[in-house]
mmCIF file of C-alpha atoms in Angstrom:
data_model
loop_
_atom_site.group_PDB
_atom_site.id
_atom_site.type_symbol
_atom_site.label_atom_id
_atom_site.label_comp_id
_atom_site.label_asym_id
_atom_site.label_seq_id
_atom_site.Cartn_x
_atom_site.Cartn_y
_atom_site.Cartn_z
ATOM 1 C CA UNK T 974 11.133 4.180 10.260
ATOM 2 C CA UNK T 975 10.121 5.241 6.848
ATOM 3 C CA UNK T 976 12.682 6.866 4.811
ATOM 4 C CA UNK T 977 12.854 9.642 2.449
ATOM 5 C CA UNK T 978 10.055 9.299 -0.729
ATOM 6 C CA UNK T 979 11.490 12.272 -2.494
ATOM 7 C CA UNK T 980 14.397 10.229 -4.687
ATOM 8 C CA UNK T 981 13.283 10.266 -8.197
ATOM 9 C CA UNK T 982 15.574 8.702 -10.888
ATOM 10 C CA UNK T 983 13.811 10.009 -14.277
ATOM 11 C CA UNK T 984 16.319 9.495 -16.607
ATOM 12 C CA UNK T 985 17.381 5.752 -17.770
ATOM 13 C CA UNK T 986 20.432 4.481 -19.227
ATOM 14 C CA UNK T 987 20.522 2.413 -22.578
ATOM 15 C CA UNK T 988 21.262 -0.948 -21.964
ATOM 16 C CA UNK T 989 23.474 -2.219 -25.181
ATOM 17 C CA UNK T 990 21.881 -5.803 -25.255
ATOM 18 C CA UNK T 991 23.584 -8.857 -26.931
ATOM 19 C CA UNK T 992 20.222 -10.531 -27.005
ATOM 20 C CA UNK T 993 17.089 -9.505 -28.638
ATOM 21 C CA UNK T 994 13.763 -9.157 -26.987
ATOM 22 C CA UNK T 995 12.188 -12.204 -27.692
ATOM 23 C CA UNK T 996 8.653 -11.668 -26.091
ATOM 24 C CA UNK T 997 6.280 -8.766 -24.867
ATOM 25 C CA UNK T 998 7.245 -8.284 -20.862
ATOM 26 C CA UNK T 999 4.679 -8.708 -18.773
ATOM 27 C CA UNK T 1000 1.806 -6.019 -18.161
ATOM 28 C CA UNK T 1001 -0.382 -5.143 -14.403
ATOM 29 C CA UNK T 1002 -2.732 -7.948 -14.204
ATOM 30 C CA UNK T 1003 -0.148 -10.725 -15.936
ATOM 31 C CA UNK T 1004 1.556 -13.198 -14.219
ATOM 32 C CA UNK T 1005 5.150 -12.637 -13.455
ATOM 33 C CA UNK T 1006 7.617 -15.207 -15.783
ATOM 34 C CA UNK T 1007 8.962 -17.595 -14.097
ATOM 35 C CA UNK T 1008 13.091 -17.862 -13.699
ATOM 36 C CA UNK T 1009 16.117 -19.258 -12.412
ATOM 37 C CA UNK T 1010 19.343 -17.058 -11.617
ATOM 38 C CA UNK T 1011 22.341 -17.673 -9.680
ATOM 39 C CA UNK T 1012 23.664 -15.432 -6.347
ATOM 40 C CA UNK T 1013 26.773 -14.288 -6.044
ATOM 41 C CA UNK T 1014 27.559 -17.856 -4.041
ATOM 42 C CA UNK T 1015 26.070 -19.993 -7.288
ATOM 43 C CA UNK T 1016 23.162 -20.525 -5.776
ATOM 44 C CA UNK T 1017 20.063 -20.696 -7.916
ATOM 45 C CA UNK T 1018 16.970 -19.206 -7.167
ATOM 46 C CA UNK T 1019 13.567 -19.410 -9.112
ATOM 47 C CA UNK T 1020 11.130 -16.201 -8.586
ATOM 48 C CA UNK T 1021 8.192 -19.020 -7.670
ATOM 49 C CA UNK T 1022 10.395 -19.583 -4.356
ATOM 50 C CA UNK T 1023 9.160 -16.161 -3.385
ATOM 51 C CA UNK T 1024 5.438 -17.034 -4.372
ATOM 52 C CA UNK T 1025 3.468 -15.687 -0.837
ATOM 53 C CA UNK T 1026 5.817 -12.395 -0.361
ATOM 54 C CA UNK T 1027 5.791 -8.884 -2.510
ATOM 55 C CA UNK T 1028 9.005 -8.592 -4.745
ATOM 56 C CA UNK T 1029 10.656 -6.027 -6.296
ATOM 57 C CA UNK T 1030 12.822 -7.122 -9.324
ATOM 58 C CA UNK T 1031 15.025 -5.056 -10.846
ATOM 59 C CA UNK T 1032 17.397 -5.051 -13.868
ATOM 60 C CA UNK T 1033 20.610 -3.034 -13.241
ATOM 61 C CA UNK T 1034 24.252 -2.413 -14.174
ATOM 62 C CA UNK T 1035 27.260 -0.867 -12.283
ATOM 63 C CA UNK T 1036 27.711 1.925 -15.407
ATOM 64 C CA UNK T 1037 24.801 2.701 -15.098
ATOM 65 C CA UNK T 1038 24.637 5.705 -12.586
ATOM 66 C CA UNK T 1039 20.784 6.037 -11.914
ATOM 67 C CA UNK T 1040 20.989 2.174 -10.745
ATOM 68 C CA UNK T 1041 23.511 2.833 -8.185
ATOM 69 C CA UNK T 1042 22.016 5.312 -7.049
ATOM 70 C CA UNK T 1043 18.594 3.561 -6.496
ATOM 71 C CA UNK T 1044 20.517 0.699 -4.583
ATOM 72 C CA UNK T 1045 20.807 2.061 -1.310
ATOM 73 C CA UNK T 1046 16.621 2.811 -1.641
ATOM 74 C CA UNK T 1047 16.030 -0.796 -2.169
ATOM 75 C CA UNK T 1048 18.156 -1.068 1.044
ATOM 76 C CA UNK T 1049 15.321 1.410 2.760
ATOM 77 C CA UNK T 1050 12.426 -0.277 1.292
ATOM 78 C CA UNK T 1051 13.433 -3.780 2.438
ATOM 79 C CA UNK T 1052 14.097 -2.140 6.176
ATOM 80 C CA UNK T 1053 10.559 -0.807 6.206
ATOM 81 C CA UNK T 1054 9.065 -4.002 4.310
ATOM 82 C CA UNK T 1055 10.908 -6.980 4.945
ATOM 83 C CA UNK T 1056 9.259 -7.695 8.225
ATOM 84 C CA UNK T 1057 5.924 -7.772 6.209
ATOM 85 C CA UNK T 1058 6.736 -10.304 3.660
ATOM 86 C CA UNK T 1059 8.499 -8.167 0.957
ATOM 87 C CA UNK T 1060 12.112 -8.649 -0.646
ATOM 88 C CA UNK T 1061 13.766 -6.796 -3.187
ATOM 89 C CA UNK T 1062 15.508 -8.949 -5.716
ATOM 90 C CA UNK T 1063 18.429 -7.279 -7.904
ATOM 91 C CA UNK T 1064 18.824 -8.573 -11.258
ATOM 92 C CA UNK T 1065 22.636 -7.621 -12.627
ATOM 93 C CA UNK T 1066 22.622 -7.605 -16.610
ATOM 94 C CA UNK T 1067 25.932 -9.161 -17.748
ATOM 95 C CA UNK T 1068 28.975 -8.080 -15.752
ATOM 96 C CA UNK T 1069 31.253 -10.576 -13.907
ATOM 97 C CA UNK T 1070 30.161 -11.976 -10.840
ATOM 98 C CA UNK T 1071 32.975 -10.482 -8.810
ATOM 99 C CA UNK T 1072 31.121 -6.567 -9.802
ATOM 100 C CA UNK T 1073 28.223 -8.289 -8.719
ATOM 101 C CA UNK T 1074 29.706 -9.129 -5.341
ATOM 102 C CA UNK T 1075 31.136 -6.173 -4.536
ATOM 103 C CA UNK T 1076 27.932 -4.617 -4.843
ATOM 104 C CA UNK T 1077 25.709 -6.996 -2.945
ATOM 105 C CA UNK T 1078 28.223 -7.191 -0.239
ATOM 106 C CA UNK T 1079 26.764 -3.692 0.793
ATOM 107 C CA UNK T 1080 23.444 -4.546 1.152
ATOM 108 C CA UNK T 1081 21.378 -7.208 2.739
ATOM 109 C CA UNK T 1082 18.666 -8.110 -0.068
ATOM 110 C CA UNK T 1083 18.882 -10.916 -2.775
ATOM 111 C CA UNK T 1084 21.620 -10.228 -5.776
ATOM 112 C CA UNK T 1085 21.280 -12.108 -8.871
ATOM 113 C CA UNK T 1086 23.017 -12.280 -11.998
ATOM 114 C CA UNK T 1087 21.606 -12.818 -15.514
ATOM 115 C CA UNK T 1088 23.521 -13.531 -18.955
ATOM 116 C CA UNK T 1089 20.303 -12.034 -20.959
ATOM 117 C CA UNK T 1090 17.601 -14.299 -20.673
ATOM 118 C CA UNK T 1091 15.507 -13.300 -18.197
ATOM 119 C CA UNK T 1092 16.287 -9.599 -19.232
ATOM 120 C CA UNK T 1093 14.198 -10.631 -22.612
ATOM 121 C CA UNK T 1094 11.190 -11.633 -20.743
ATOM 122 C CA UNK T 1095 10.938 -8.714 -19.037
ATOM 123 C CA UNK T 1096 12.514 -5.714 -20.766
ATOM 124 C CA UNK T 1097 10.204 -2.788 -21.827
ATOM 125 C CA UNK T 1098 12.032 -0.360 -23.808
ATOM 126 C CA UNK T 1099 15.726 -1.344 -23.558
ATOM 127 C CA UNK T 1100 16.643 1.186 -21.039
ATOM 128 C CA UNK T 1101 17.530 0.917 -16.924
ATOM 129 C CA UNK T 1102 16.874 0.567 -13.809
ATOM 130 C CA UNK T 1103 13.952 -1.196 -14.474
ATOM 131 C CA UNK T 1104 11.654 -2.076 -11.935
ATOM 132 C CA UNK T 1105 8.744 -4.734 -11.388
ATOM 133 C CA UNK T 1106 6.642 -4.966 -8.582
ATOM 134 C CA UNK T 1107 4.709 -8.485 -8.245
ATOM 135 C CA UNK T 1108 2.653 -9.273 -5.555
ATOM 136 C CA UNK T 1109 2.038 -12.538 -3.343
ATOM 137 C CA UNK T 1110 0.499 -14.767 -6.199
ATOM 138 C CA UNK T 1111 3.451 -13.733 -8.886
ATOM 139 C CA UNK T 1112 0.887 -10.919 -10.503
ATOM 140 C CA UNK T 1113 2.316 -8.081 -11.794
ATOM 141 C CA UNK T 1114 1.407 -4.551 -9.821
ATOM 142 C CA UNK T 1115 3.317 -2.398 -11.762
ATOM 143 C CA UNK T 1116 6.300 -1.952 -13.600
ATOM 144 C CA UNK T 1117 8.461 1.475 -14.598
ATOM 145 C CA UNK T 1118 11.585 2.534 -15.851
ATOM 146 C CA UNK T 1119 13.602 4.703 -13.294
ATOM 147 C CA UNK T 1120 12.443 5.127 -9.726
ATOM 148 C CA UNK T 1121 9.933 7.210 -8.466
ATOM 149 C CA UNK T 1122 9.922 5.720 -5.157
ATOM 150 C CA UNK T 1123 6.220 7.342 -3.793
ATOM 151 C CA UNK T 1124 4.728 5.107 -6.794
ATOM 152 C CA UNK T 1125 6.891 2.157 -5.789
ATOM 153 C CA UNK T 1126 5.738 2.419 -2.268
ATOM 154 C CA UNK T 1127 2.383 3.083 -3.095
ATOM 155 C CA UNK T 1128 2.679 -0.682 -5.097
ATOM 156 C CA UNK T 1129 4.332 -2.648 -2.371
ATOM 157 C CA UNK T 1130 1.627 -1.150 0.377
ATOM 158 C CA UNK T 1131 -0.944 -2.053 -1.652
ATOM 159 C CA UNK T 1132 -0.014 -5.582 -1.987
ATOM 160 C CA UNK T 1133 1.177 -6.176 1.777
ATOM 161 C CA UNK T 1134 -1.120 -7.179 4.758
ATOM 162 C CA UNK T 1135 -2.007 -3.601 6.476
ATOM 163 C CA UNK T 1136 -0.475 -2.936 9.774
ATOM 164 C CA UNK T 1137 -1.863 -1.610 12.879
ATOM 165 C CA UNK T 1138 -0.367 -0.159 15.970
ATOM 166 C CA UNK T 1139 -0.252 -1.620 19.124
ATOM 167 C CA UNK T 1140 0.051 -0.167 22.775
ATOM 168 C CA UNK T 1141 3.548 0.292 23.044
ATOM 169 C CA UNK T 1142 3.732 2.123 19.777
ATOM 170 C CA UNK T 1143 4.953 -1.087 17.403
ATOM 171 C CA UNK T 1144 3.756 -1.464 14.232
ATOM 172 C CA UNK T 1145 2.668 -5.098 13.524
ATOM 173 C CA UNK T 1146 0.765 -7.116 10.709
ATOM 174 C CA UNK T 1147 -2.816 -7.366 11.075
ATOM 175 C CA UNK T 1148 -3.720 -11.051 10.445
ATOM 176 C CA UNK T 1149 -7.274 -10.905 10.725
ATOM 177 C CA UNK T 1150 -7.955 -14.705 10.402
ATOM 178 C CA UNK T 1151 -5.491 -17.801 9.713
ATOM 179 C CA UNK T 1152 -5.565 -20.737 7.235
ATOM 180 C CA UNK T 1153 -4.611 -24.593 7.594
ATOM 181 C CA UNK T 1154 -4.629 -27.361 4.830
ATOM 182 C CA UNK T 1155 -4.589 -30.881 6.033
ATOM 183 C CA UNK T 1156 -3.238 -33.195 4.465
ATOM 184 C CA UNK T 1157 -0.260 -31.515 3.230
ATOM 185 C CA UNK T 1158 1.279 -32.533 0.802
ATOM 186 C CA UNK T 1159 -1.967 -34.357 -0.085
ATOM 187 C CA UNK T 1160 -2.779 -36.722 -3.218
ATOM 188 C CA UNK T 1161 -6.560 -36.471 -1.938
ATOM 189 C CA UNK T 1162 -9.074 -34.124 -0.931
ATOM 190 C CA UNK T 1163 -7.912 -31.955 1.900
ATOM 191 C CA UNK T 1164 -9.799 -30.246 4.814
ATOM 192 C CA UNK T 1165 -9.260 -26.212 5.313
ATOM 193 C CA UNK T 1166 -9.807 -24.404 8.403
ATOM 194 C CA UNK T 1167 -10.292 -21.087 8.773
ATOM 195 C CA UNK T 1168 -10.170 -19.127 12.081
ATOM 196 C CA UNK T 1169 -11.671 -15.756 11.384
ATOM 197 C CA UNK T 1170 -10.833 -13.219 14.446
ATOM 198 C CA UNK T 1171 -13.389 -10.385 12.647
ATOM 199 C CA UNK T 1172 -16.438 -10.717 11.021
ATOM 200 C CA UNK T 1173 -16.449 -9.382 7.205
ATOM 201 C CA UNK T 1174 -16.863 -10.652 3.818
ATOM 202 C CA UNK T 1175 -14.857 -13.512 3.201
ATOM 203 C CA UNK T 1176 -13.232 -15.136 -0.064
ATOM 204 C CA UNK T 1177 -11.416 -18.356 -0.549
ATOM 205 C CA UNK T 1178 -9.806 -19.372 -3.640
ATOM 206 C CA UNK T 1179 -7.180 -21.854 -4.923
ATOM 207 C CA UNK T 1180 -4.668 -20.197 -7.381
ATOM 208 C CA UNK T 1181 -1.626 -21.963 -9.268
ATOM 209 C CA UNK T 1182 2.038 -21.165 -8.732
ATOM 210 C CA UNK T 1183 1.742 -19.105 -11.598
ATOM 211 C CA UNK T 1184 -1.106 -17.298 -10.183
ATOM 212 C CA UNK T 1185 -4.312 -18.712 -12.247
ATOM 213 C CA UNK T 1186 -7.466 -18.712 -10.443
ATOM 214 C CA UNK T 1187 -7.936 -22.757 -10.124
ATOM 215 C CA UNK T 1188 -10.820 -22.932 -7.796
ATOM 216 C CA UNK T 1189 -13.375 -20.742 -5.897
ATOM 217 C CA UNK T 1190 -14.098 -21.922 -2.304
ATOM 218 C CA UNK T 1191 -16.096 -19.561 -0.879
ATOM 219 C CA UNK T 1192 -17.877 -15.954 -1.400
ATOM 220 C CA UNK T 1193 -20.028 -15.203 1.588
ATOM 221 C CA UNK T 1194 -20.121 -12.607 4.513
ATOM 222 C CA UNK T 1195 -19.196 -14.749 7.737
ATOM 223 C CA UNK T 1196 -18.553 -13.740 11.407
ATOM 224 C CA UNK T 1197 -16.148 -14.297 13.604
ATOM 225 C CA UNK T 1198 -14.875 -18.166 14.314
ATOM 226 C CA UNK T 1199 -13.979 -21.210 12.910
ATOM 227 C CA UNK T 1200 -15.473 -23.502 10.030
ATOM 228 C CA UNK T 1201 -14.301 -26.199 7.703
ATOM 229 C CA UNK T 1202 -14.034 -26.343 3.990
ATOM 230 C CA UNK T 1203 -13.335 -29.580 1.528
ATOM 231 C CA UNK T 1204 -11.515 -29.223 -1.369
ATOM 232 C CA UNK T 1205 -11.069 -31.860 -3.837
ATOM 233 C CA UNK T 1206 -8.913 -31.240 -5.559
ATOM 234 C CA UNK T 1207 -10.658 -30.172 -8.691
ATOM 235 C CA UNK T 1208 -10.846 -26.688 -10.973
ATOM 236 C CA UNK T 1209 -13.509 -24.795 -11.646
ATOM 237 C CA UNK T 1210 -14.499 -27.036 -14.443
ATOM 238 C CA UNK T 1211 -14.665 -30.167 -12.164
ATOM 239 C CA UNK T 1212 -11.307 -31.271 -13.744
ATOM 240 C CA UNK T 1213 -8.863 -32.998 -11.264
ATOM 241 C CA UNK T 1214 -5.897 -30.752 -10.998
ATOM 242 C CA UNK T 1215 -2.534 -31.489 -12.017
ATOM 243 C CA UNK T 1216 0.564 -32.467 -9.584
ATOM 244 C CA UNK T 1217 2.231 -29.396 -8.245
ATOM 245 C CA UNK T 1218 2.472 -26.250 -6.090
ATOM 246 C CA UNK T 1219 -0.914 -24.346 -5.458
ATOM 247 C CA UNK T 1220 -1.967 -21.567 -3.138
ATOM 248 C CA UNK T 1221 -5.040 -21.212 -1.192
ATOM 249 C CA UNK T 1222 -5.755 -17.681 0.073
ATOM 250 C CA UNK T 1223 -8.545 -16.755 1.942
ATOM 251 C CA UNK T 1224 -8.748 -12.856 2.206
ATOM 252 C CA UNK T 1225 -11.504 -10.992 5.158
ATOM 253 C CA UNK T 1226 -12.154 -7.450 4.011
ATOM 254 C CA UNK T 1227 -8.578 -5.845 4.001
ATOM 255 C CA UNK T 1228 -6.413 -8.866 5.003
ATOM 256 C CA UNK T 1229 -5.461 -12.177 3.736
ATOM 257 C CA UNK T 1230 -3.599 -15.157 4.395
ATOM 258 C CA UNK T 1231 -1.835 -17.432 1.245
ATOM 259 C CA UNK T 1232 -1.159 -20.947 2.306
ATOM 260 C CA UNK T 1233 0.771 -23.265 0.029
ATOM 261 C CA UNK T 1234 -0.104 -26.611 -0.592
ATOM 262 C CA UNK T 1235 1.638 -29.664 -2.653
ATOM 263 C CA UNK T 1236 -0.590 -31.888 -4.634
ATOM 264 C CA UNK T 1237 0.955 -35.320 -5.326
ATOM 265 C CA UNK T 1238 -0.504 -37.894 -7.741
#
């Protein structure tokens, strides 16, 4: 059930950085940096290990009042999205990992904590909550300081499969076609199937972890079925690729499926 879109946090606290902003943060249309941050057990996590789901990141601190109280709305977001392939991820600037745990042990999304670095790739204007949306290739959607949750739903809709409604009233994913790569992980050409369960205008493309368009597979209006593709492991260029994590997605009018696949050399 979807929760209340009314919140609004429009006012943002200064965060009193001990680092300096070492970069311009990422814009729409730019891929996400990549990071690695520990939970509130030690255990790392790199935002590439969500590459294939819609994340929200964002930068908060327990002094901050606006970022408490936007907390329990990533809570409501990740109810009505996390079924879909969207997790919120929340990025704690500084404080000791015990004011981290008390805070994540209310909740049931990812809590990280960062010492500054990762803060400097992405801050905007020095001031929080801070919030990123990045879609299924690591692209950033959108990015604001505050909350206006409508705009923040709007983002995460937009980059999630639609849904549609079945008999009995449940809403569910609409597929619309699905994706296999064999061999993988592969050091040679691979073969991808596609099972298309609509007709429509079809796209497949081979993107990097850090979501670069690598390779286009196919452009073409197809109908319903299977067929076979060959990929071999080149670029656009005709360059062999390098070792590594890429994604093929193969979108049919409104939805997609994102398939990862290893290359070894």
């Amino acid at each position: 059930m979807t929760k209340s879109k009314v919140f609004i946090a429009v006012v943002c606290a200064l965060v009193l950085s001990p680092g300096l902003v070492l970069a311009y943060p990422p814009q729409p249309g730019d891929s996400a940096p990549d990071f690695t941050l520990p939970d509130t057990a030690y255990v790392n996590h790199s935002l590439s290990d969500y590459l294939g789901k819609v994340v929200l990141l964002n930068f908060w601190q327990s002094t901050c009042p606006y970022c408490r109280a936007e907390l329990p709305h990533l809570q409501d977001l990740y109810d009505d999205y996390g079924d879909r392939g969207f997790i919120p991820i929340a990025v704690n600037l500084w404080e000791d990992m015990a004011m981290v745990k008390y805070y994540a042990a209310q909740y049931t999304y990812l809590y990280l904590r960062d010492e500054g670095a990762v803060w400097n790739m992405y801050n905007l204007n020095n001031h929080i909550p801070l919030n990123y949306v990045i879609d299924t290739l690591g692209i950033v959607v959108g990015s604001m300081t505050g909350f206006n949750e409508s705009t923040i739903r709007s983002w995460i809709e937009n980059s999630l499969p639609p849904v549609s409604v079945s008999e009995n009233g449940i809403q569910r994913a609409m597929v619309g076609q699905t994706i296999t790569v064999e061999p993988n992980p592969t050091s040679g050409p691979v073969t991808i199937r596609l099972n298309l369960l609509s007709p429509g205008n079809v796209t497949v493309r081979v993107y990097s972890s850090s979501g670069r368009l690598v390779k286009d597979l196919l452009s073409t209006r197809l109908s319903t079925g299977m067929m076979r593709l060959r990929w071999n492991l080149t670029d656009n260029n005709g360059s062999p690729v390098a070792p590594g994590l890429y994604f093929c997605k193969l979108v049919n009018g409104n939805t997609a499926a994102l398939l990862k696949v290893s290359v070894l050399r």
